Amino acid sequence: LGTIPSGTISICNGESETITAASGFANYSWSTPSGAISGSTVEASQAGVYQLSADFEQCTILAAPVIVSFSTPFVISVSPNGPINLCGEETITLVAQAGLTNYQWLTSEFGQSLEVGLSGGYSVSAEDASGCVGTSGVIQVNQIDNPTAGFTYEQNLDELYEINFTNTSENATSYLWNFNSGNSSTDANPSFDFPFDNTWPVSLVATNACGSDTFLFDVV
């Protein structure tokens, strides 16, 4: 009495294998990790020992046990692994580890590498030599526009030399103001008391991960 497949078999994690008995016998009965099952076939979806018995003429015959194991899920490495900041129109090529086949990215593109230039999460799946599928973690890509500095200002009529600044910068994460009087500020929208009437060149440097931009304006 034989089975196909036989011996020790390894199944990809999350899948199953149909074990089929040889024909010509009667009263097929399987001993499985989940209990006894009748029939000439059994679906192996758990690790463990599967053994078949069947009747032939006046005898009950045992087949050699089939030992089922499941492959360990594997994680595909990707370089660079993120998070990744792209500046302006910059792009970057993600490369999955070598030695696998049937690479497919979450974007539905195929191949070991993928060129990206947009914000989003990117991952890849591929098969190992036994045909089992592994996946990578999600590589986060952030497309960041370059900063643009700018501001407007208004005099506080209740305080003769106090100026209220309104920051109009775009895509910035930090700010550095220079009031050209030995004073500075890192507030987004500062107020400043100038010492006397004058035309004061005020600068604002707006910065993010991709660089900085400077706006200079004469405040009267």
mmCIF file with all atom_site columns, C-alpha atoms in Angstrom:
data_model
loop_
_atom_site.group_PDB
_atom_site.id
_atom_site.type_symbol
_atom_site.label_atom_id
_atom_site.label_alt_id
_atom_site.label_comp_id
_atom_site.label_asym_id
_atom_site.label_entity_id
_atom_site.label_seq_id
_atom_site.pdbx_PDB_ins_code
_atom_site.Cartn_x
_atom_site.Cartn_y
_atom_site.Cartn_z
_atom_site.occupancy
_atom_site.B_iso_or_equiv
_atom_site.pdbx_formal_charge
_atom_site.auth_seq_id
_atom_site.auth_comp_id
_atom_site.auth_asym_id
_atom_site.auth_atom_id
_atom_site.pdbx_PDB_model_num
ATOM 1   C CA . LEU A 1 1   ? 0.000   0.000   0.000   1.00 0.00 ? 1   LEU A CA 1
ATOM 2   C CA . GLY A 1 2   ? 1.630   3.255   -1.135  1.00 0.00 ? 2   GLY A CA 1
ATOM 3   C CA . THR A 1 3   ? 0.848   6.965   -1.120  1.00 0.00 ? 3   THR A CA 1
ATOM 4   C CA . ILE A 1 4   ? 1.735   9.903   -3.327  1.00 0.00 ? 4   ILE A CA 1
ATOM 5   C CA . PRO A 1 5   ? 3.628   11.833  -2.126  1.00 0.00 ? 5   PRO A CA 1
ATOM 6   C CA . SER A 1 6   ? 5.425   9.603   0.356   1.00 0.00 ? 6   SER A CA 1
ATOM 7   C CA . GLY A 1 7   ? 8.143   9.895   2.944   1.00 0.00 ? 7   GLY A CA 1
ATOM 8   C CA . THR A 1 8   ? 8.870   13.321  4.396   1.00 0.00 ? 8   THR A CA 1
ATOM 9   C CA . ILE A 1 9   ? 7.360   16.312  2.606   1.00 0.00 ? 9   ILE A CA 1
ATOM 10  C CA . SER A 1 10  ? 7.710   20.043  3.232   1.00 0.00 ? 10  SER A CA 1
ATOM 11  C CA . ILE A 1 11  ? 4.824   22.354  2.408   1.00 0.00 ? 11  ILE A CA 1
ATOM 12  C CA . CYS A 1 12  ? 4.938   26.095  1.996   1.00 0.00 ? 12  CYS A CA 1
ATOM 13  C CA . ASN A 1 13  ? 3.531   27.931  4.971   1.00 0.00 ? 13  ASN A CA 1
ATOM 14  C CA . GLY A 1 14  ? -0.180  28.626  4.527   1.00 0.00 ? 14  GLY A CA 1
ATOM 15  C CA . GLU A 1 15  ? -0.657  25.956  1.855   1.00 0.00 ? 15  GLU A CA 1
ATOM 16  C CA . SER A 1 16  ? -1.690  22.278  1.969   1.00 0.00 ? 16  SER A CA 1
ATOM 17  C CA . GLU A 1 17  ? -0.887  19.028  0.159   1.00 0.00 ? 17  GLU A CA 1
ATOM 18  C CA . THR A 1 18  ? -3.226  16.290  -1.058  1.00 0.00 ? 18  THR A CA 1
ATOM 19  C CA . ILE A 1 19  ? -1.950  12.811  -0.210  1.00 0.00 ? 19  ILE A CA 1
ATOM 20  C CA . THR A 1 20  ? -3.435  10.097  -2.426  1.00 0.00 ? 20  THR A CA 1
ATOM 21  C CA . ALA A 1 21  ? -3.486  6.361   -1.715  1.00 0.00 ? 21  ALA A CA 1
ATOM 22  C CA . ALA A 1 22  ? -2.844  3.648   -4.279  1.00 0.00 ? 22  ALA A CA 1
ATOM 23  C CA . SER A 1 23  ? -5.970  2.210   -5.846  1.00 0.00 ? 23  SER A CA 1
ATOM 24  C CA . GLY A 1 24  ? -7.239  -1.350  -5.528  1.00 0.00 ? 24  GLY A CA 1
ATOM 25  C CA . PHE A 1 25  ? -7.904  -1.412  -1.790  1.00 0.00 ? 25  PHE A CA 1
ATOM 26  C CA . ALA A 1 26  ? -10.954 -0.971  0.408   1.00 0.00 ? 26  ALA A CA 1
ATOM 27  C CA . ASN A 1 27  ? -11.925 0.799   3.638   1.00 0.00 ? 27  ASN A CA 1
ATOM 28  C CA . TYR A 1 28  ? -9.259  3.473   3.464   1.00 0.00 ? 28  TYR A CA 1
ATOM 29  C CA . SER A 1 29  ? -8.660  5.158   6.815   1.00 0.00 ? 29  SER A CA 1
ATOM 30  C CA . TRP A 1 30  ? -6.146  7.837   7.675   1.00 0.00 ? 30  TRP A CA 1
ATOM 31  C CA . SER A 1 31  ? -4.584  8.599   11.003  1.00 0.00 ? 31  SER A CA 1
ATOM 32  C CA . THR A 1 32  ? -3.844  12.363  10.956  1.00 0.00 ? 32  THR A CA 1
ATOM 33  C CA . PRO A 1 33  ? -2.830  15.088  13.456  1.00 0.00 ? 33  PRO A CA 1
ATOM 34  C CA . SER A 1 34  ? -6.488  16.160  13.577  1.00 0.00 ? 34  SER A CA 1
ATOM 35  C CA . GLY A 1 35  ? -7.929  12.637  13.972  1.00 0.00 ? 35  GLY A CA 1
ATOM 36  C CA . ALA A 1 36  ? -9.137  9.740   11.826  1.00 0.00 ? 36  ALA A CA 1
ATOM 37  C CA . ILE A 1 37  ? -10.338 10.483  8.267   1.00 0.00 ? 37  ILE A CA 1
ATOM 38  C CA . SER A 1 38  ? -11.918 8.039   5.823   1.00 0.00 ? 38  SER A CA 1
ATOM 39  C CA . GLY A 1 39  ? -11.286 8.011   2.076   1.00 0.00 ? 39  GLY A CA 1
ATOM 40  C CA . SER A 1 40  ? -8.520  7.367   -0.392  1.00 0.00 ? 40  SER A CA 1
ATOM 41  C CA . THR A 1 41  ? -7.210  10.961  -0.167  1.00 0.00 ? 41  THR A CA 1
ATOM 42  C CA . VAL A 1 42  ? -6.479  13.336  2.671   1.00 0.00 ? 42  VAL A CA 1
ATOM 43  C CA . GLU A 1 43  ? -5.652  17.051  2.684   1.00 0.00 ? 43  GLU A CA 1
ATOM 44  C CA . ALA A 1 44  ? -2.534  17.668  4.778   1.00 0.00 ? 44  ALA A CA 1
ATOM 45  C CA . SER A 1 45  ? -2.965  21.131  6.272   1.00 0.00 ? 45  SER A CA 1
ATOM 46  C CA . GLN A 1 46  ? -1.247  20.498  9.611   1.00 0.00 ? 46  GLN A CA 1
ATOM 47  C CA . ALA A 1 47  ? 2.267   19.417  10.433  1.00 0.00 ? 47  ALA A CA 1
ATOM 48  C CA . GLY A 1 48  ? 2.642   15.885  11.740  1.00 0.00 ? 48  GLY A CA 1
ATOM 49  C CA . VAL A 1 49  ? 2.370   12.224  10.780  1.00 0.00 ? 49  VAL A CA 1
ATOM 50  C CA . TYR A 1 50  ? -0.209  10.954  8.282   1.00 0.00 ? 50  TYR A CA 1
ATOM 51  C CA . GLN A 1 51  ? -0.575  7.191   8.040   1.00 0.00 ? 51  GLN A CA 1
ATOM 52  C CA . LEU A 1 52  ? -2.984  5.175   5.920   1.00 0.00 ? 52  LEU A CA 1
ATOM 53  C CA . SER A 1 53  ? -4.534  1.772   6.507   1.00 0.00 ? 53  SER A CA 1
ATOM 54  C CA . ALA A 1 54  ? -6.711  -0.129  4.029   1.00 0.00 ? 54  ALA A CA 1
ATOM 55  C CA . ASP A 1 55  ? -8.147  -3.611  3.529   1.00 0.00 ? 55  ASP A CA 1
ATOM 56  C CA . PHE A 1 56  ? -6.934  -6.029  0.881   1.00 0.00 ? 56  PHE A CA 1
ATOM 57  C CA . GLU A 1 57  ? -8.720  -9.369  0.682   1.00 0.00 ? 57  GLU A CA 1
ATOM 58  C CA . GLN A 1 58  ? -8.770  -10.503 4.341   1.00 0.00 ? 58  GLN A CA 1
ATOM 59  C CA . CYS A 1 59  ? -5.937  -8.311  5.551   1.00 0.00 ? 59  CYS A CA 1
ATOM 60  C CA . THR A 1 60  ? -5.552  -4.761  6.811   1.00 0.00 ? 60  THR A CA 1
ATOM 61  C CA . ILE A 1 61  ? -2.407  -3.146  5.449   1.00 0.00 ? 61  ILE A CA 1
ATOM 62  C CA . LEU A 1 62  ? -0.546  -0.078  6.734   1.00 0.00 ? 62  LEU A CA 1
ATOM 63  C CA . ALA A 1 63  ? 1.246   2.325   4.414   1.00 0.00 ? 63  ALA A CA 1
ATOM 64  C CA . ALA A 1 64  ? 4.538   3.893   5.397   1.00 0.00 ? 64  ALA A CA 1
ATOM 65  C CA . PRO A 1 65  ? 3.883   7.098   7.359   1.00 0.00 ? 65  PRO A CA 1
ATOM 66  C CA . VAL A 1 66  ? 4.053   10.439  5.581   1.00 0.00 ? 66  VAL A CA 1
ATOM 67  C CA . ILE A 1 67  ? 5.720   13.093  7.723   1.00 0.00 ? 67  ILE A CA 1
ATOM 68  C CA . VAL A 1 68  ? 4.539   16.631  6.893   1.00 0.00 ? 68  VAL A CA 1
ATOM 69  C CA . SER A 1 69  ? 6.381   19.786  7.865   1.00 0.00 ? 69  SER A CA 1
ATOM 70  C CA . PHE A 1 70  ? 5.829   23.429  6.934   1.00 0.00 ? 70  PHE A CA 1
ATOM 71  C CA . SER A 1 71  ? 8.518   25.785  5.728   1.00 0.00 ? 71  SER A CA 1
ATOM 72  C CA . THR A 1 72  ? 9.317   28.771  7.901   1.00 0.00 ? 72  THR A CA 1
ATOM 73  C CA . PRO A 1 73  ? 7.952   32.022  6.429   1.00 0.00 ? 73  PRO A CA 1
ATOM 74  C CA . PHE A 1 74  ? 10.845  34.098  5.131   1.00 0.00 ? 74  PHE A CA 1
ATOM 75  C CA . VAL A 1 75  ? 11.250  37.850  4.892   1.00 0.00 ? 75  VAL A CA 1
ATOM 76  C CA . ILE A 1 76  ? 12.858  39.416  1.837   1.00 0.00 ? 76  ILE A CA 1
ATOM 77  C CA . SER A 1 77  ? 15.395  42.141  2.502   1.00 0.00 ? 77  SER A CA 1
ATOM 78  C CA . VAL A 1 78  ? 15.270  45.313  0.408   1.00 0.00 ? 78  VAL A CA 1
ATOM 79  C CA . SER A 1 79  ? 17.995  47.931  0.035   1.00 0.00 ? 79  SER A CA 1
ATOM 80  C CA . PRO A 1 80  ? 17.704  50.698  1.050   1.00 0.00 ? 80  PRO A CA 1
ATOM 81  C CA . ASN A 1 81  ? 15.180  49.700  3.693   1.00 0.00 ? 81  ASN A CA 1
ATOM 82  C CA . GLY A 1 82  ? 13.718  53.126  4.555   1.00 0.00 ? 82  GLY A CA 1
ATOM 83  C CA . PRO A 1 83  ? 12.186  55.289  5.552   1.00 0.00 ? 83  PRO A CA 1
ATOM 84  C CA . ILE A 1 84  ? 13.466  57.201  2.530   1.00 0.00 ? 84  ILE A CA 1
ATOM 85  C CA . ASN A 1 85  ? 13.093  60.920  1.844   1.00 0.00 ? 85  ASN A CA 1
ATOM 86  C CA . LEU A 1 86  ? 13.161  62.036  -1.798  1.00 0.00 ? 86  LEU A CA 1
ATOM 87  C CA . CYS A 1 87  ? 13.687  65.693  -2.594  1.00 0.00 ? 87  CYS A CA 1
ATOM 88  C CA . GLY A 1 88  ? 11.798  67.349  -5.442  1.00 0.00 ? 88  GLY A CA 1
ATOM 89  C CA . GLU A 1 89  ? 11.934  65.174  -8.583  1.00 0.00 ? 89  GLU A CA 1
ATOM 90  C CA . GLU A 1 90  ? 14.488  62.791  -7.107  1.00 0.00 ? 90  GLU A CA 1
ATOM 91  C CA . THR A 1 91  ? 14.015  59.025  -7.565  1.00 0.00 ? 91  THR A CA 1
ATOM 92  C CA . ILE A 1 92  ? 15.548  55.969  -5.924  1.00 0.00 ? 92  ILE A CA 1
ATOM 93  C CA . THR A 1 93  ? 15.909  52.328  -6.941  1.00 0.00 ? 93  THR A CA 1
ATOM 94  C CA . LEU A 1 94  ? 14.783  49.681  -4.451  1.00 0.00 ? 94  LEU A CA 1
ATOM 95  C CA . VAL A 1 95  ? 16.616  46.361  -4.834  1.00 0.00 ? 95  VAL A CA 1
ATOM 96  C CA . ALA A 1 96  ? 15.337  43.089  -3.344  1.00 0.00 ? 96  ALA A CA 1
ATOM 97  C CA . GLN A 1 97  ? 17.726  40.369  -2.170  1.00 0.00 ? 97  GLN A CA 1
ATOM 98  C CA . ALA A 1 98  ? 19.174  38.107  -4.849  1.00 0.00 ? 98  ALA A CA 1
ATOM 99  C CA . GLY A 1 99  ? 18.650  34.367  -5.258  1.00 0.00 ? 99  GLY A CA 1
ATOM 100 C CA . LEU A 1 100 ? 14.848  34.334  -5.567  1.00 0.00 ? 100 LEU A CA 1
ATOM 101 C CA . THR A 1 101 ? 12.456  34.170  -8.508  1.00 0.00 ? 101 THR A CA 1
ATOM 102 C CA . ASN A 1 102 ? 9.172   35.711  -9.627  1.00 0.00 ? 102 ASN A CA 1
ATOM 103 C CA . TYR A 1 103 ? 9.667   39.065  -7.913  1.00 0.00 ? 103 TYR A CA 1
ATOM 104 C CA . GLN A 1 104 ? 6.473   41.115  -7.824  1.00 0.00 ? 104 GLN A CA 1
ATOM 105 C CA . TRP A 1 105 ? 6.100   44.518  -6.185  1.00 0.00 ? 105 TRP A CA 1
ATOM 106 C CA . LEU A 1 106 ? 2.997   45.845  -4.495  1.00 0.00 ? 106 LEU A CA 1
ATOM 107 C CA . THR A 1 107 ? 2.728   48.250  -7.452  1.00 0.00 ? 107 THR A CA 1
ATOM 108 C CA . SER A 1 108 ? 2.164   45.150  -9.689  1.00 0.00 ? 108 SER A CA 1
ATOM 109 C CA . GLU A 1 109 ? 5.541   45.613  -11.379 1.00 0.00 ? 109 GLU A CA 1
ATOM 110 C CA . PHE A 1 110 ? 7.892   42.661  -11.815 1.00 0.00 ? 110 PHE A CA 1
ATOM 111 C CA . GLY A 1 111 ? 11.641  42.327  -11.325 1.00 0.00 ? 111 GLY A CA 1
ATOM 112 C CA . GLN A 1 112 ? 14.239  42.364  -8.590  1.00 0.00 ? 112 GLN A CA 1
ATOM 113 C CA . SER A 1 113 ? 14.480  46.175  -8.590  1.00 0.00 ? 113 SER A CA 1
ATOM 114 C CA . LEU A 1 114 ? 11.982  49.032  -8.720  1.00 0.00 ? 114 LEU A CA 1
ATOM 115 C CA . GLU A 1 115 ? 12.563  52.738  -9.382  1.00 0.00 ? 115 GLU A CA 1
ATOM 116 C CA . VAL A 1 116 ? 10.277  54.953  -7.295  1.00 0.00 ? 116 VAL A CA 1
ATOM 117 C CA . GLY A 1 117 ? 9.747   58.685  -7.108  1.00 0.00 ? 117 GLY A CA 1
ATOM 118 C CA . LEU A 1 118 ? 6.418   59.072  -5.332  1.00 0.00 ? 118 LEU A CA 1
ATOM 119 C CA . SER A 1 119 ? 5.394   58.921  -1.690  1.00 0.00 ? 119 SER A CA 1
ATOM 120 C CA . GLY A 1 120 ? 3.980   55.601  -0.552  1.00 0.00 ? 120 GLY A CA 1
ATOM 121 C CA . GLY A 1 121 ? 4.660   52.192  0.948   1.00 0.00 ? 121 GLY A CA 1
ATOM 122 C CA . TYR A 1 122 ? 6.508   49.686  -1.241  1.00 0.00 ? 122 TYR A CA 1
ATOM 123 C CA . SER A 1 123 ? 6.944   45.937  -0.694  1.00 0.00 ? 123 SER A CA 1
ATOM 124 C CA . VAL A 1 124 ? 7.891   42.922  -2.789  1.00 0.00 ? 124 VAL A CA 1
ATOM 125 C CA . SER A 1 125 ? 7.119   39.200  -2.853  1.00 0.00 ? 125 SER A CA 1
ATOM 126 C CA . ALA A 1 126 ? 9.185   36.410  -4.435  1.00 0.00 ? 126 ALA A CA 1
ATOM 127 C CA . GLU A 1 127 ? 9.623   32.631  -4.451  1.00 0.00 ? 127 GLU A CA 1
ATOM 128 C CA . ASP A 1 128 ? 12.499  30.612  -3.040  1.00 0.00 ? 128 ASP A CA 1
ATOM 129 C CA . ALA A 1 129 ? 13.958  27.436  -4.546  1.00 0.00 ? 129 ALA A CA 1
ATOM 130 C CA . SER A 1 130 ? 11.131  25.298  -3.138  1.00 0.00 ? 130 SER A CA 1
ATOM 131 C CA . GLY A 1 131 ? 8.465   27.565  -4.633  1.00 0.00 ? 131 GLY A CA 1
ATOM 132 C CA . CYS A 1 132 ? 7.434   29.091  -1.325  1.00 0.00 ? 132 CYS A CA 1
ATOM 133 C CA . VAL A 1 133 ? 6.527   32.779  -1.310  1.00 0.00 ? 133 VAL A CA 1
ATOM 134 C CA . GLY A 1 134 ? 8.158   35.331  0.986   1.00 0.00 ? 134 GLY A CA 1
ATOM 135 C CA . THR A 1 135 ? 7.473   39.027  1.358   1.00 0.00 ? 135 THR A CA 1
ATOM 136 C CA . SER A 1 136 ? 9.418   42.073  2.435   1.00 0.00 ? 136 SER A CA 1
ATOM 137 C CA . GLY A 1 137 ? 8.454   44.648  4.989   1.00 0.00 ? 137 GLY A CA 1
ATOM 138 C CA . VAL A 1 138 ? 6.926   47.886  3.747   1.00 0.00 ? 138 VAL A CA 1
ATOM 139 C CA . ILE A 1 139 ? 9.503   50.448  2.627   1.00 0.00 ? 139 ILE A CA 1
ATOM 140 C CA . GLN A 1 140 ? 8.128   53.929  3.295   1.00 0.00 ? 140 GLN A CA 1
ATOM 141 C CA . VAL A 1 141 ? 9.100   56.540  0.721   1.00 0.00 ? 141 VAL A CA 1
ATOM 142 C CA . ASN A 1 142 ? 8.375   60.236  1.325   1.00 0.00 ? 142 ASN A CA 1
ATOM 143 C CA . GLN A 1 143 ? 8.549   62.652  -1.592  1.00 0.00 ? 143 GLN A CA 1
ATOM 144 C CA . ILE A 1 144 ? 9.335   66.078  -0.121  1.00 0.00 ? 144 ILE A CA 1
ATOM 145 C CA . ASP A 1 145 ? 9.071   69.355  -2.019  1.00 0.00 ? 145 ASP A CA 1
ATOM 146 C CA . ASN A 1 146 ? 11.863  71.876  -1.517  1.00 0.00 ? 146 ASN A CA 1
ATOM 147 C CA . PRO A 1 147 ? 11.013  74.649  0.956   1.00 0.00 ? 147 PRO A CA 1
ATOM 148 C CA . THR A 1 148 ? 10.024  78.148  -0.145  1.00 0.00 ? 148 THR A CA 1
ATOM 149 C CA . ALA A 1 149 ? 10.502  80.970  2.359   1.00 0.00 ? 149 ALA A CA 1
ATOM 150 C CA . GLY A 1 150 ? 8.245   84.003  2.633   1.00 0.00 ? 150 GLY A CA 1
ATOM 151 C CA . PHE A 1 151 ? 6.531   86.314  5.094   1.00 0.00 ? 151 PHE A CA 1
ATOM 152 C CA . THR A 1 152 ? 4.355   89.379  5.475   1.00 0.00 ? 152 THR A CA 1
ATOM 153 C CA . TYR A 1 153 ? 4.363   91.838  8.355   1.00 0.00 ? 153 TYR A CA 1
ATOM 154 C CA . GLU A 1 154 ? 2.139   94.363  10.123  1.00 0.00 ? 154 GLU A CA 1
ATOM 155 C CA . GLN A 1 155 ? 2.959   97.060  12.647  1.00 0.00 ? 155 GLN A CA 1
ATOM 156 C CA . ASN A 1 156 ? 1.230   96.886  16.038  1.00 0.00 ? 156 ASN A CA 1
ATOM 157 C CA . LEU A 1 157 ? -0.185  100.389 16.379  1.00 0.00 ? 157 LEU A CA 1
ATOM 158 C CA . ASP A 1 158 ? -0.480  100.013 20.147  1.00 0.00 ? 158 ASP A CA 1
ATOM 159 C CA . GLU A 1 159 ? 3.242   99.352  20.469  1.00 0.00 ? 159 GLU A CA 1
ATOM 160 C CA . LEU A 1 160 ? 5.190   101.863 18.402  1.00 0.00 ? 160 LEU A CA 1
ATOM 161 C CA . TYR A 1 161 ? 8.040   99.650  17.197  1.00 0.00 ? 161 TYR A CA 1
ATOM 162 C CA . GLU A 1 162 ? 6.460   96.171  17.496  1.00 0.00 ? 162 GLU A CA 1
ATOM 163 C CA . ILE A 1 163 ? 6.078   94.257  14.237  1.00 0.00 ? 163 ILE A CA 1
ATOM 164 C CA . ASN A 1 164 ? 3.972   91.097  13.906  1.00 0.00 ? 164 ASN A CA 1
ATOM 165 C CA . PHE A 1 165 ? 5.306   88.700  11.275  1.00 0.00 ? 165 PHE A CA 1
ATOM 166 C CA . THR A 1 166 ? 3.134   86.185  9.395   1.00 0.00 ? 166 THR A CA 1
ATOM 167 C CA . ASN A 1 167 ? 5.013   83.246  7.967   1.00 0.00 ? 167 ASN A CA 1
ATOM 168 C CA . THR A 1 168 ? 3.912   82.353  4.390   1.00 0.00 ? 168 THR A CA 1
ATOM 169 C CA . SER A 1 169 ? 6.613   79.721  3.791   1.00 0.00 ? 169 SER A CA 1
ATOM 170 C CA . GLU A 1 170 ? 5.715   76.417  2.151   1.00 0.00 ? 170 GLU A CA 1
ATOM 171 C CA . ASN A 1 171 ? 7.001   72.871  2.794   1.00 0.00 ? 171 ASN A CA 1
ATOM 172 C CA . ALA A 1 172 ? 9.197   73.938  5.727   1.00 0.00 ? 172 ALA A CA 1
ATOM 173 C CA . THR A 1 173 ? 9.630   72.236  9.081   1.00 0.00 ? 173 THR A CA 1
ATOM 174 C CA . SER A 1 174 ? 11.833  74.806  10.874  1.00 0.00 ? 174 SER A CA 1
ATOM 175 C CA . TYR A 1 175 ? 12.483  78.529  10.687  1.00 0.00 ? 175 TYR A CA 1
ATOM 176 C CA . LEU A 1 176 ? 15.231  80.983  11.541  1.00 0.00 ? 176 LEU A CA 1
ATOM 177 C CA . TRP A 1 177 ? 14.505  84.699  11.585  1.00 0.00 ? 177 TRP A CA 1
ATOM 178 C CA . ASN A 1 178 ? 17.196  87.387  11.658  1.00 0.00 ? 178 ASN A CA 1
ATOM 179 C CA . PHE A 1 179 ? 15.957  90.881  12.555  1.00 0.00 ? 179 PHE A CA 1
ATOM 180 C CA . ASN A 1 180 ? 19.309  92.513  11.705  1.00 0.00 ? 180 ASN A CA 1
ATOM 181 C CA . SER A 1 181 ? 19.616  93.993  15.170  1.00 0.00 ? 181 SER A CA 1
ATOM 182 C CA . GLY A 1 182 ? 21.537  91.231  16.872  1.00 0.00 ? 182 GLY A CA 1
ATOM 183 C CA . ASN A 1 183 ? 18.332  89.301  17.518  1.00 0.00 ? 183 ASN A CA 1
ATOM 184 C CA . SER A 1 184 ? 16.826  86.173  15.990  1.00 0.00 ? 184 SER A CA 1
ATOM 185 C CA . SER A 1 185 ? 13.916  83.771  16.502  1.00 0.00 ? 185 SER A CA 1
ATOM 186 C CA . THR A 1 186 ? 12.938  80.240  15.608  1.00 0.00 ? 186 THR A CA 1
ATOM 187 C CA . ASP A 1 187 ? 9.198   80.797  16.095  1.00 0.00 ? 187 ASP A CA 1
ATOM 188 C CA . ALA A 1 188 ? 6.943   80.239  13.119  1.00 0.00 ? 188 ALA A CA 1
ATOM 189 C CA . ASN A 1 189 ? 5.183   83.622  13.492  1.00 0.00 ? 189 ASN A CA 1
ATOM 190 C CA . PRO A 1 190 ? 7.185   85.877  15.801  1.00 0.00 ? 190 PRO A CA 1
ATOM 191 C CA . SER A 1 191 ? 6.673   89.421  16.962  1.00 0.00 ? 191 SER A CA 1
ATOM 192 C CA . PHE A 1 192 ? 9.642   91.716  17.453  1.00 0.00 ? 192 PHE A CA 1
ATOM 193 C CA . ASP A 1 193 ? 10.229  95.146  19.011  1.00 0.00 ? 193 ASP A CA 1
ATOM 194 C CA . PHE A 1 194 ? 12.689  97.124  16.928  1.00 0.00 ? 194 PHE A CA 1
ATOM 195 C CA . PRO A 1 195 ? 14.791  99.688  18.865  1.00 0.00 ? 195 PRO A CA 1
ATOM 196 C CA . PHE A 1 196 ? 13.996  102.770 16.755  1.00 0.00 ? 196 PHE A CA 1
ATOM 197 C CA . ASP A 1 197 ? 12.658  104.043 13.429  1.00 0.00 ? 197 ASP A CA 1
ATOM 198 C CA . ASN A 1 198 ? 14.629  102.618 10.527  1.00 0.00 ? 198 ASN A CA 1
ATOM 199 C CA . THR A 1 199 ? 14.495  100.353 7.518   1.00 0.00 ? 199 THR A CA 1
ATOM 200 C CA . TRP A 1 200 ? 15.455  96.919  8.837   1.00 0.00 ? 200 TRP A CA 1
ATOM 201 C CA . PRO A 1 201 ? 16.492  94.106  6.454   1.00 0.00 ? 201 PRO A CA 1
ATOM 202 C CA . VAL A 1 202 ? 14.766  91.032  7.932   1.00 0.00 ? 202 VAL A CA 1
ATOM 203 C CA . SER A 1 203 ? 15.576  87.533  6.679   1.00 0.00 ? 203 SER A CA 1
ATOM 204 C CA . LEU A 1 204 ? 13.742  84.241  7.112   1.00 0.00 ? 204 LEU A CA 1
ATOM 205 C CA . VAL A 1 205 ? 15.417  80.897  6.435   1.00 0.00 ? 205 VAL A CA 1
ATOM 206 C CA . ALA A 1 206 ? 12.883  78.088  5.920   1.00 0.00 ? 206 ALA A CA 1
ATOM 207 C CA . THR A 1 207 ? 14.255  74.550  6.147   1.00 0.00 ? 207 THR A CA 1
ATOM 208 C CA . ASN A 1 208 ? 13.152  70.938  5.678   1.00 0.00 ? 208 ASN A CA 1
ATOM 209 C CA . ALA A 1 209 ? 14.920  67.603  5.122   1.00 0.00 ? 209 ALA A CA 1
ATOM 210 C CA . CYS A 1 210 ? 15.733  68.582  1.533   1.00 0.00 ? 210 CYS A CA 1
ATOM 211 C CA . GLY A 1 211 ? 17.404  71.922  2.203   1.00 0.00 ? 211 GLY A CA 1
ATOM 212 C CA . SER A 1 212 ? 16.619  75.554  2.913   1.00 0.00 ? 212 SER A CA 1
ATOM 213 C CA . ASP A 1 213 ? 15.427  78.742  1.251   1.00 0.00 ? 213 ASP A CA 1
ATOM 214 C CA . THR A 1 214 ? 15.978  82.360  2.335   1.00 0.00 ? 214 THR A CA 1
ATOM 215 C CA . PHE A 1 215 ? 13.608  85.310  1.984   1.00 0.00 ? 215 PHE A CA 1
ATOM 216 C CA . LEU A 1 216 ? 14.959  88.832  2.658   1.00 0.00 ? 216 LEU A CA 1
ATOM 217 C CA . PHE A 1 217 ? 12.733  91.897  2.908   1.00 0.00 ? 217 PHE A CA 1
ATOM 218 C CA . ASP A 1 218 ? 13.214  95.477  4.123   1.00 0.00 ? 218 ASP A CA 1
ATOM 219 C CA . VAL A 1 219 ? 10.833  96.161  7.011   1.00 0.00 ? 219 VAL A CA 1
ATOM 220 C CA . VAL A 1 220 ? 10.078  99.875  7.405   1.00 0.00 ? 220 VAL A CA 1
#
